[in-house]
Tab-separated table of C-alpha atoms and ligand atoms in Angstrom:
chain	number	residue	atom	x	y	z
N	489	UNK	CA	153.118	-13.747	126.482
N	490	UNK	CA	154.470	-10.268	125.212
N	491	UNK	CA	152.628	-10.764	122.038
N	492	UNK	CA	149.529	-11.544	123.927
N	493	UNK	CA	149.600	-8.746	126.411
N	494	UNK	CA	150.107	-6.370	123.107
N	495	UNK	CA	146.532	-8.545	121.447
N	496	UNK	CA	144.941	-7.727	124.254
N	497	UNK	CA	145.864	-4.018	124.537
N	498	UNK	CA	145.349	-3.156	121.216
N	499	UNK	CA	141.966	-4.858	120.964
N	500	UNK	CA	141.195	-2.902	124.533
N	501	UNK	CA	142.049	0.233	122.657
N	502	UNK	CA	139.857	-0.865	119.398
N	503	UNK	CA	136.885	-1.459	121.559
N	504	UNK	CA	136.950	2.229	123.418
N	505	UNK	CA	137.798	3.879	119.863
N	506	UNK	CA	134.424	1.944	118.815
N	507	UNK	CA	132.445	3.205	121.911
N	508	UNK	CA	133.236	6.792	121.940
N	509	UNK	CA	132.562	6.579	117.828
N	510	UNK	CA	129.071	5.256	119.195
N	511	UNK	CA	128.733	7.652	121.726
N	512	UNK	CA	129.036	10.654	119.239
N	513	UNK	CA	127.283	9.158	116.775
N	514	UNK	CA	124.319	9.210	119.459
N	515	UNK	CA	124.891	12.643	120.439
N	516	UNK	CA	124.973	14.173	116.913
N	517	UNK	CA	121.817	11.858	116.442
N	518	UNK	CA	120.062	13.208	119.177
N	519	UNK	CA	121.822	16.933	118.490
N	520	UNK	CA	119.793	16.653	115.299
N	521	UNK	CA	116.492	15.037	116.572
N	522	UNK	CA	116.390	17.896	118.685
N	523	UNK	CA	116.925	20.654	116.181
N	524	UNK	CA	114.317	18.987	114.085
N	525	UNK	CA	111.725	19.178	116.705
N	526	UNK	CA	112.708	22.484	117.821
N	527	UNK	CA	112.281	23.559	114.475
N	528	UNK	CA	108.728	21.587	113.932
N	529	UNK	CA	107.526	23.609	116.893
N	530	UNK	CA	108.631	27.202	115.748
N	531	UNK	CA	106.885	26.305	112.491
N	532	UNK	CA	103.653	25.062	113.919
N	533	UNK	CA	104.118	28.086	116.450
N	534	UNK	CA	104.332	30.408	113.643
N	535	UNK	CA	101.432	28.853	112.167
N	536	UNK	CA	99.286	28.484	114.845
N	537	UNK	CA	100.317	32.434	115.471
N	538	UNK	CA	99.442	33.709	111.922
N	539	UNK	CA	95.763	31.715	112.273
N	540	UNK	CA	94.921	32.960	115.065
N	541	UNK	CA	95.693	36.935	113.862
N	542	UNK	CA	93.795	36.108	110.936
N	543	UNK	CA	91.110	35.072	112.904
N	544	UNK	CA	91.693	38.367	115.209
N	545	UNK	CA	91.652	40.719	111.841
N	546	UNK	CA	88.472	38.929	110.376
N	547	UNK	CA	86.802	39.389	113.710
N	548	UNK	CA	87.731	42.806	114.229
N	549	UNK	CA	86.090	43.297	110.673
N	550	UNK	CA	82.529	42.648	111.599
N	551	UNK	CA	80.326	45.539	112.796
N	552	UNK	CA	78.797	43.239	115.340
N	553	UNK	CA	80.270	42.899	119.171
N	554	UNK	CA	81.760	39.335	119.851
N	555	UNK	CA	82.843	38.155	122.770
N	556	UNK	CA	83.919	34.525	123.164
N	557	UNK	CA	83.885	33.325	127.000
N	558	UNK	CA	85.075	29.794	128.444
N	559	UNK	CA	84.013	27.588	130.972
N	560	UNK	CA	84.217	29.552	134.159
N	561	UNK	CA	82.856	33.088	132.446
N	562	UNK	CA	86.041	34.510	131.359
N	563	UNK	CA	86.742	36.424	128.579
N	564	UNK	CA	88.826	34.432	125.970
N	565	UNK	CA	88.264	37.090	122.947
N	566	UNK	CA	86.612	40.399	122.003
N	567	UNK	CA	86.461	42.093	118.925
N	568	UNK	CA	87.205	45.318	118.235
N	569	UNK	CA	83.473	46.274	117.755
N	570	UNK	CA	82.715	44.340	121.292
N	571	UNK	CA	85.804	46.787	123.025
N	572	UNK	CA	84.525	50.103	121.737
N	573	UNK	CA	80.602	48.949	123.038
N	574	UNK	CA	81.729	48.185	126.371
N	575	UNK	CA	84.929	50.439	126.881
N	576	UNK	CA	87.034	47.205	127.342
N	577	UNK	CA	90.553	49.063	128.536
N	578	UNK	CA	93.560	47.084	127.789
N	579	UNK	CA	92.936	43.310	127.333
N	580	UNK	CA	89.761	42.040	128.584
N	581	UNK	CA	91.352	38.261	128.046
N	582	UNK	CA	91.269	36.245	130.748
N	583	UNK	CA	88.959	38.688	132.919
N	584	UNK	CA	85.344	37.874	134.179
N	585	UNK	CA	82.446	39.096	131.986
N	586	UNK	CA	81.759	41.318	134.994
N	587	UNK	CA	85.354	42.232	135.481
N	588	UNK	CA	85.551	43.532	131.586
N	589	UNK	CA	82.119	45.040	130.937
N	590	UNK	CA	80.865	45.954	134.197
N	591	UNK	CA	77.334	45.021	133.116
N	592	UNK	CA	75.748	42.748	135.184
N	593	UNK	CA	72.835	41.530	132.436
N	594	UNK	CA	76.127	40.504	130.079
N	595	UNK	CA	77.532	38.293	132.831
N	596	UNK	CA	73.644	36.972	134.039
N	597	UNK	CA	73.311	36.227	130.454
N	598	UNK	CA	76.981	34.128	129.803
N	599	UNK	CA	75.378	32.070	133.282
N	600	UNK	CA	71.526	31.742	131.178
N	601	UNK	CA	73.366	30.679	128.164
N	602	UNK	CA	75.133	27.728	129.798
N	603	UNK	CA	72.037	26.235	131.310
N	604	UNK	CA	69.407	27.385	127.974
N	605	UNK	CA	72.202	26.342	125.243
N	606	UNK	CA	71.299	29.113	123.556
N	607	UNK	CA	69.228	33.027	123.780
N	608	UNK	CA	68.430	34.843	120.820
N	609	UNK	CA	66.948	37.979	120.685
N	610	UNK	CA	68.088	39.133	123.999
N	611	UNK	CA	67.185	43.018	124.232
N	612	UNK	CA	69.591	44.654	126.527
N	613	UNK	CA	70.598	48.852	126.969
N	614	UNK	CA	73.517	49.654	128.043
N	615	UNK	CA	75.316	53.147	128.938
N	616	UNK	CA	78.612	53.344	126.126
N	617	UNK	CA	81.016	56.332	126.713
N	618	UNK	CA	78.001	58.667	128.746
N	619	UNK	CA	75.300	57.834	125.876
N	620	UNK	CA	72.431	55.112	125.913
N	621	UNK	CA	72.872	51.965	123.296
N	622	UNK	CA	70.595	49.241	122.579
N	623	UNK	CA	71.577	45.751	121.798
N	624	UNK	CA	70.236	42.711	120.540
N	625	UNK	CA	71.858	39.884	121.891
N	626	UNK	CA	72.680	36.309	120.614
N	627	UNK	CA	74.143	33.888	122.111
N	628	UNK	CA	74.733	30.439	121.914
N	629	UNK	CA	77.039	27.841	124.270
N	630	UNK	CA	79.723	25.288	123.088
N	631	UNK	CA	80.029	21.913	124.130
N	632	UNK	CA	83.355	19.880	124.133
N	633	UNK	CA	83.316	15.924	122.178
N	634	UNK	CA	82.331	14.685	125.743
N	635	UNK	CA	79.417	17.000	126.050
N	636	UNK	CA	80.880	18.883	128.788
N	637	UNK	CA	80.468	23.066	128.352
N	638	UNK	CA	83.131	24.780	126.493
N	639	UNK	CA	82.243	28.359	126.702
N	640	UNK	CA	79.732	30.273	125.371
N	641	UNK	CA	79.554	32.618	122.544
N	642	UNK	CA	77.895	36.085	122.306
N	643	UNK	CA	77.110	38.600	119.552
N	644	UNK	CA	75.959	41.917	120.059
N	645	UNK	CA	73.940	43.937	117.155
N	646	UNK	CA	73.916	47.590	117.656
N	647	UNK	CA	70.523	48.642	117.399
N	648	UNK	CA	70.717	52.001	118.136
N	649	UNK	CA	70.366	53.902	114.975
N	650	UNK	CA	67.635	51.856	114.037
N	651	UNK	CA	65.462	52.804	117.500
N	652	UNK	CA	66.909	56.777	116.944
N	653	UNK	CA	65.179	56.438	112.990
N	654	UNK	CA	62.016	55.075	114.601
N	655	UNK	CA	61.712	57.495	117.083
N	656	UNK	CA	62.124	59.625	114.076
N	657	UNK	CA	59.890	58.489	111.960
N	658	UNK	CA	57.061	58.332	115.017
N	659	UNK	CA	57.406	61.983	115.601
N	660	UNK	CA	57.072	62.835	112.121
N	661	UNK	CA	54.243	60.414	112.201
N	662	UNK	CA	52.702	62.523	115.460
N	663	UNK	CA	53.246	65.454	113.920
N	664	UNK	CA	51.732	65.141	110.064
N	665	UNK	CA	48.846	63.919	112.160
N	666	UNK	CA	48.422	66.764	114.428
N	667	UNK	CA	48.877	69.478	111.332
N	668	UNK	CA	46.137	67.099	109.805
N	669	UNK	CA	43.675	67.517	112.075
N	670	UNK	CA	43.902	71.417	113.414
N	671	UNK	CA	42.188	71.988	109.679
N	672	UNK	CA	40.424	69.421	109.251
N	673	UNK	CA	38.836	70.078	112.638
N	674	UNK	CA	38.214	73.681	111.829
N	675	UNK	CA	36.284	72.467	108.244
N	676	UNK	CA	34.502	70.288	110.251
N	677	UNK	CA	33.142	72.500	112.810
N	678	UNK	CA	32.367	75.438	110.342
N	679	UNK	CA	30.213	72.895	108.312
N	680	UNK	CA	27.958	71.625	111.426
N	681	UNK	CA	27.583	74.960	111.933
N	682	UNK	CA	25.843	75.779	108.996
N	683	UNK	CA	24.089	72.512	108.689
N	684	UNK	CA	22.667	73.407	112.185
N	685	UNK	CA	20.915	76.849	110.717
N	686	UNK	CA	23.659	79.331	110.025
N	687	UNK	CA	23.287	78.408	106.315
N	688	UNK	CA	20.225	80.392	106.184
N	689	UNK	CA	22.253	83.480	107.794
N	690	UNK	CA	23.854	84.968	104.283
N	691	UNK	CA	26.303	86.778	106.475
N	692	UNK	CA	27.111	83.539	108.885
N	693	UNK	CA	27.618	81.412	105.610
N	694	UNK	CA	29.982	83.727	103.889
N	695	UNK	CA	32.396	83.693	106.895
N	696	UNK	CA	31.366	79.760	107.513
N	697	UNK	CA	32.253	78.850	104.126
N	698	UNK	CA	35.619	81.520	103.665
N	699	UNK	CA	36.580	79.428	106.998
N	700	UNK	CA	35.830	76.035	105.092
N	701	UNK	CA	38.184	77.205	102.110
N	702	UNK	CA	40.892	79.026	103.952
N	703	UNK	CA	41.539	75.857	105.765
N	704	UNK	CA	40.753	73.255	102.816
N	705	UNK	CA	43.371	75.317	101.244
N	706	UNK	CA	46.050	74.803	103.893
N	707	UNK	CA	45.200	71.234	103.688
N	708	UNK	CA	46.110	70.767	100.188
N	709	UNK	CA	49.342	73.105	100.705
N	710	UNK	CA	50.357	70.512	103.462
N	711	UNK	CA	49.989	67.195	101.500
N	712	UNK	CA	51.705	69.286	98.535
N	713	UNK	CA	54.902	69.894	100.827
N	714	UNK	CA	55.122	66.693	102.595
N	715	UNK	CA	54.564	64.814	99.122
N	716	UNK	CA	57.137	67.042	97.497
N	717	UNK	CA	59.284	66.087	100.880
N	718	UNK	CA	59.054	62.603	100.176
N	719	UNK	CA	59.626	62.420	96.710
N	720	UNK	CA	63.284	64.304	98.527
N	721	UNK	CA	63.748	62.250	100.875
N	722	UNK	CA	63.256	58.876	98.473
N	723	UNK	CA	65.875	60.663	96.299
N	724	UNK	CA	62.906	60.569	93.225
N	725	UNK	CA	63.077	64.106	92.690
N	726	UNK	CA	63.720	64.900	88.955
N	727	UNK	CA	65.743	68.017	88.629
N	728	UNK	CA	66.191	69.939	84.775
N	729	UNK	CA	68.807	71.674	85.367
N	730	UNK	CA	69.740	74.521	83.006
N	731	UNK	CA	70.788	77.921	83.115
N	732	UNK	CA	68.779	79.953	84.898
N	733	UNK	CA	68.552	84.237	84.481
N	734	UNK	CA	68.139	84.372	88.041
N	735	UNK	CA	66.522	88.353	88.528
N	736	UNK	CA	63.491	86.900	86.310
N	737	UNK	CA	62.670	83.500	88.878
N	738	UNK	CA	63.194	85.706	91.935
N	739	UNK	CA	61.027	88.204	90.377
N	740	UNK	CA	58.165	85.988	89.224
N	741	UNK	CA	58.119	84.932	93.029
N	742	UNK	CA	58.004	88.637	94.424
N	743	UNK	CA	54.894	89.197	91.748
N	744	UNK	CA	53.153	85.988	92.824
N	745	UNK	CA	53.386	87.347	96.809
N	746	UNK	CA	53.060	91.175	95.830
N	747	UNK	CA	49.528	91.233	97.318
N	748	UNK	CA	50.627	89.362	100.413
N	749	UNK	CA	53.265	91.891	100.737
N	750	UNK	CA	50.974	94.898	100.488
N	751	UNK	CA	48.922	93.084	103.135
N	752	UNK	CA	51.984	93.807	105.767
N	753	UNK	CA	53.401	97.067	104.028
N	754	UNK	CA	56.628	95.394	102.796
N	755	UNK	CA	58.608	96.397	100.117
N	756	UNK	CA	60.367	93.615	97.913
N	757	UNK	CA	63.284	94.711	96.100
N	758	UNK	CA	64.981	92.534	93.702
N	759	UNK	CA	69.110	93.510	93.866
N	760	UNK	CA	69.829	90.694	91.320
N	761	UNK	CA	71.944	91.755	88.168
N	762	UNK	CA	70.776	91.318	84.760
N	763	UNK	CA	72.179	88.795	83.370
N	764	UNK	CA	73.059	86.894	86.507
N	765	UNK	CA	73.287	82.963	85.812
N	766	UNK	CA	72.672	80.015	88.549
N	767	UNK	CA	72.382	76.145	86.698
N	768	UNK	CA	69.220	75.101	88.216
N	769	UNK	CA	65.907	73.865	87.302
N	770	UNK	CA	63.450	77.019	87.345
N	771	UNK	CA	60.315	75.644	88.829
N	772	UNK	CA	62.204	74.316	91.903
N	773	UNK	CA	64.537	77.161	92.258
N	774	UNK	CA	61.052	79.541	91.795
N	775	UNK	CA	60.161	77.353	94.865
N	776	UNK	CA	62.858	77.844	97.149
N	777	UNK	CA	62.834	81.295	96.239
N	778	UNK	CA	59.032	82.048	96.663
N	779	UNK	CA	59.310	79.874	100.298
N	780	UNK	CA	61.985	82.165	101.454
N	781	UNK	CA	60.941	85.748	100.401
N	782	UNK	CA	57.138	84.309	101.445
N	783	UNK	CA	58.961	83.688	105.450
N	784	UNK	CA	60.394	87.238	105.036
N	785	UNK	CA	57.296	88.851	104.395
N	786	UNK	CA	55.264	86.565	107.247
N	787	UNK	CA	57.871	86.792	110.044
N	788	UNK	CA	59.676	90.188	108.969
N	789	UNK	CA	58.840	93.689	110.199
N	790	UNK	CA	55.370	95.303	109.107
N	791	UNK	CA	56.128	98.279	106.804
N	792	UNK	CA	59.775	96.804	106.595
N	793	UNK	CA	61.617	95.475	103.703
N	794	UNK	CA	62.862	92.234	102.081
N	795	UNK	CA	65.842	91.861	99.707
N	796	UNK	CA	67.352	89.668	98.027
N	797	UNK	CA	70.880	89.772	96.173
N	798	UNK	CA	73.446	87.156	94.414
N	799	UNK	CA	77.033	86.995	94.174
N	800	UNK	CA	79.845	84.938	92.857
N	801	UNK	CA	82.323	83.784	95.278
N	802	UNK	CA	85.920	83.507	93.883
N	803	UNK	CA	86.067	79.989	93.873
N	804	UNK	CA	82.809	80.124	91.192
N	805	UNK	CA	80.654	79.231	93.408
N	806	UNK	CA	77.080	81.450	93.816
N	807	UNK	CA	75.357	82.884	96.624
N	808	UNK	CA	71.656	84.073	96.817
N	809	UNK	CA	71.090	86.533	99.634
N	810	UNK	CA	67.253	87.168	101.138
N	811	UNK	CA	67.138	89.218	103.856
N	812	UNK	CA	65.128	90.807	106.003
N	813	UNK	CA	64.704	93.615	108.793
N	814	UNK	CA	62.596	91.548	111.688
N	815	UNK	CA	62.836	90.200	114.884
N	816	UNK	CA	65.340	87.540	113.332
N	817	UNK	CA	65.397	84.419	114.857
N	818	UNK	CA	66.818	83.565	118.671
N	819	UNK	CA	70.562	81.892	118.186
N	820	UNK	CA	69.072	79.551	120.375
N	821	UNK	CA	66.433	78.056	117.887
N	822	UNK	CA	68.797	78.497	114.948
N	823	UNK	CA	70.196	74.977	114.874
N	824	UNK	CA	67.156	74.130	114.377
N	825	UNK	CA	65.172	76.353	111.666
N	826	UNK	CA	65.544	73.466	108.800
N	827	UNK	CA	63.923	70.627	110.740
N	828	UNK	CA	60.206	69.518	109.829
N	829	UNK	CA	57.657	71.187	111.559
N	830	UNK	CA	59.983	73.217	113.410
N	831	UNK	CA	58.350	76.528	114.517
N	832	UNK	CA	59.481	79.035	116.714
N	833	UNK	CA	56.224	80.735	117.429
N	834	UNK	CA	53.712	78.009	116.622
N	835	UNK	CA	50.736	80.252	117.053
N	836	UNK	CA	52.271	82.779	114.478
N	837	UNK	CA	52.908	80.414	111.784
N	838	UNK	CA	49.704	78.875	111.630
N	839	UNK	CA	47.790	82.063	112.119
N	840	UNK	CA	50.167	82.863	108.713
N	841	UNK	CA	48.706	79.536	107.243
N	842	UNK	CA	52.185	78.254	107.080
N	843	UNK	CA	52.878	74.040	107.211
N	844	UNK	CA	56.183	73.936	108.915
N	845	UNK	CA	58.077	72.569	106.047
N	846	UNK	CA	59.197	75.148	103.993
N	847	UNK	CA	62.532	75.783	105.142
N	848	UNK	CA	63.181	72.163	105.315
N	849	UNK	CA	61.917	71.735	101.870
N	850	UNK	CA	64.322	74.784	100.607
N	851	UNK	CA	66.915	72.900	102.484
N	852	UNK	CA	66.785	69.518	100.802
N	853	UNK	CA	66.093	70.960	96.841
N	854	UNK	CA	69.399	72.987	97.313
N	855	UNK	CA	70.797	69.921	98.555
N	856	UNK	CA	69.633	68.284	95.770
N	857	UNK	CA	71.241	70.940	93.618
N	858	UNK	CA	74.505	70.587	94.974
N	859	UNK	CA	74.203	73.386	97.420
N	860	UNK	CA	73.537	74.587	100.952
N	861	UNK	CA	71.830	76.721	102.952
N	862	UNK	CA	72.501	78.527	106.184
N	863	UNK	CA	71.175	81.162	108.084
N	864	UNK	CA	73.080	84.547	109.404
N	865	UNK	CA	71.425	87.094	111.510
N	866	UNK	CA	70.798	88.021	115.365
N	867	UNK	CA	67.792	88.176	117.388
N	868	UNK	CA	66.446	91.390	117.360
N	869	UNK	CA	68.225	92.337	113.780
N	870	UNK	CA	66.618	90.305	110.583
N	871	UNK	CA	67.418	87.399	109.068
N	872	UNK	CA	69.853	86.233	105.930
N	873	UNK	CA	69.137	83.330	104.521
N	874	UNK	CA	71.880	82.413	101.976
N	875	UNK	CA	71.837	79.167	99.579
N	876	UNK	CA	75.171	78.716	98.381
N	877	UNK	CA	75.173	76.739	94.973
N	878	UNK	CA	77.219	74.921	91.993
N	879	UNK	CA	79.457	77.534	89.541
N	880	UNK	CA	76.897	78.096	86.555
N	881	UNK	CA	79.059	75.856	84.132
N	882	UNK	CA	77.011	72.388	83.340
N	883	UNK	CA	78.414	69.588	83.645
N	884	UNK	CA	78.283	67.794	80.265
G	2143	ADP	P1	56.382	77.913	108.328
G	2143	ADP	O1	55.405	77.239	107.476
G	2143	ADP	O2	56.042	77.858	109.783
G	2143	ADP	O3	56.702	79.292	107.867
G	2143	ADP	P2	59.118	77.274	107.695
G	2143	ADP	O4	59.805	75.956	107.657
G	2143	ADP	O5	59.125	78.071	106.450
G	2143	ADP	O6	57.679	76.991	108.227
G	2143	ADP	O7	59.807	78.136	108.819
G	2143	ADP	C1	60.006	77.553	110.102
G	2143	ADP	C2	59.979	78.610	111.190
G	2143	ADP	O8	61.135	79.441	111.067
G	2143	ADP	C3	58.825	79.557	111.112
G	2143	ADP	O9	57.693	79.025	111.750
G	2143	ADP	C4	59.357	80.785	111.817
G	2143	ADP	O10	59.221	80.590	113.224
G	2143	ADP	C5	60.839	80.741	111.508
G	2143	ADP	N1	61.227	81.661	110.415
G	2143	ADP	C6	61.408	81.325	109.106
G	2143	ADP	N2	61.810	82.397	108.397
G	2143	ADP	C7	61.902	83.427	109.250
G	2143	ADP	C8	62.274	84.818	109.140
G	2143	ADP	N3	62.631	85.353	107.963
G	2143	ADP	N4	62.277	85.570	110.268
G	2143	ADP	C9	61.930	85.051	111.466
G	2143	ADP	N5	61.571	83.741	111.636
G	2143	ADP	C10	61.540	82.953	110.559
């Protein structure tokens, strides 16, 4: 009986020793089961995390505005090009078109998108940080595997610089055409004149046919510049550079305007050393030269003077000096003095046969030389006009 009681005991004793070994084996089992898939999530986590900054960075790359919107209209990304256009503060994610961009058209648009599938070519202008911006507009909608919408997708192209170069070119266009016709109209109406009798008036047909040349002339000197302007601006202009005894180009330009100078009483004085050195090529330099000493003598005081100097700078660098003792230009209009066709007294500079374009032709062969040019001087006290170019040293 003893013996049995002691069976029984011990085997009562085996059997818990056996279930608590089962019970920790479970626990350990499902201690490591859980690590596992705590583990599997931190890595897909990760993963999922370093996608979708990838995604973020490539996005933020493109120069185009993107804005990704779900279902209901709110925002679920925007680039960083997409931000700036709009003025998105903080995160736009999660926010209503409206909400983020305050632009009604964007959020009438995510609404036309959902019901049209897709809009390309939408034009749309919108106010960015105080100035105007126009946008072209794609966008397209996504659909989910059971055809239900899934958000829509929208890409902005900044058109802006594109419409500001047109408007450009336009007024340029406007204005080559205007400067065409003032001679051309003049030719035209001193030649009907004579053709309706005032040939056979020697006197009449002198002036009639000095008007015809005078204004032929100013024709050719205008498709000259703007030709000579657009071989500039296409970046076709051939320069030989070499060095250059400066006093003998400034002074071949002085003798070429000497009898326009006597014609206003001015006195051209040349100030440059002997010996003075700019690396340049000479007919272009003559050119800039011969445009700036010619505005001197046009717009400068009658019976005044125009000079012109050089000097070397002490980093090497060279600066030509022509002034002169005028009226100067208003500080007002001096911004402006190097744009095409920019006059300030319209009347005066056509009456002086002048095309508009000289200054902005000076401006863009000293470019083209490596140099600048600015203007110093005050209303009411002359003009400066300094280029400042390359040290004399070619480059090799
Ligand atoms: P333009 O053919 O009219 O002379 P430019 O481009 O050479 O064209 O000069 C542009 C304008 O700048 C001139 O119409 C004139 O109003 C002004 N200007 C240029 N040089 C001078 C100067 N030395 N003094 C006063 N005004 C000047």
């Amino acid at each position: 009986m003893e013996f049995a009681l002691i069976l029984l005991g011990s085997l009562c004793v085996g059997l818990a020793i056996a279930l608590i070994r089962a019970r920790a084996e479970r626990a350990a089992d499902w201690e490591r089961n859980r690590r596992e898939l705590a583990e599997q999530r931190a890595r897909r986590d990760a993963e999922f995390k370093e996608q979708t900054e990838r995604t973020s960075a490539l996005f933020d790359r493109m120069v185009e505005g993107l804005l990704v919107v779900d279902s209901v209209g709110r925002i679920r990304l925007a680039n960083k090009a997409a931000s700036a256009l709009f003025g998105l503060e903080g995160n736009a994610v999660a926010k209503t078109t409206l909400e983020a961009t305050r632009n009604h058209e964007v959020s009438a648009l995510v609404s036309r998108v959902e019901r049209e599938a897709e809009v390309l070519g939408y034009e749309l202008r919108i106010d960015s940080m105080g100035a105007p911006r126009f946008l072209q507009v794609n966008a397209l909608a996504m659909r989910g595997n059971n055809g239900a919408s899934d958000g829509a997708i929208l890409v902005f192209h900044d058109l802006t610089r594109l419409r500001q170069l047109e408007g450009v070119r336009q007024e340029f266009v406007g204005n080559v055409s205007h400067e065409l016709r003032t001679p051309l109209s003049l030719i035209k109406s001193a030649s009907e004149t004579l053709l309706d009798g005032a040939k056979d008036d020697p006197v009449a047909l002198q002036r009639f046919l000095q008007i015809i040349d005078k204004h032929a002339n100013r024709l050719a000197l205008l498709i000259d510049d703007l030709l000579l302007l657009s071989t500039l601006d296409s970046g076709g202009l051939r320069l030989n550079k070499q060095p250059l005894a400066l006093r003998n180009t400034v002074q071949d330009a002085m003798d070429d305007l000497q009898p326009r100078a006597l014609m206003r009483d001015v006195t051209l004085e040349n100030a440059i050393p002997q010996g003075f050195i700019v690396y340049a090529d000479s007919d272009r330099m003559r050119q800039v030269m011969s445009n700036l000493i010619d505005n001197a003598i046009k717009y400068g005081r009658e019976g005044g003077k125009t000079l012109v100097e050089a000097r070397t700078l002490e980093d090497g660098r060279i600066e030509v000096l022509v002034t002169d003792d005028g009226p100067g230009i208003p500080k007002d209009f001096q911004d402006r003095i190097f744009e095409r066709f920019f006059r300030v007294d319209k009347a005066r500079s056509r009456e002086q046969g002048g095309t508009g374009l000289g200054l902005a032709i000076v401006k863009h062969v000293v470019q083209a030389h490596g140099g600048e040019v600015r203007l110093e001087g005050e209303s009411g006290r002359g003009s400066t006009f300094i280029l400042n170019l390359p040290a004399p040293n070619p480059v090799r």
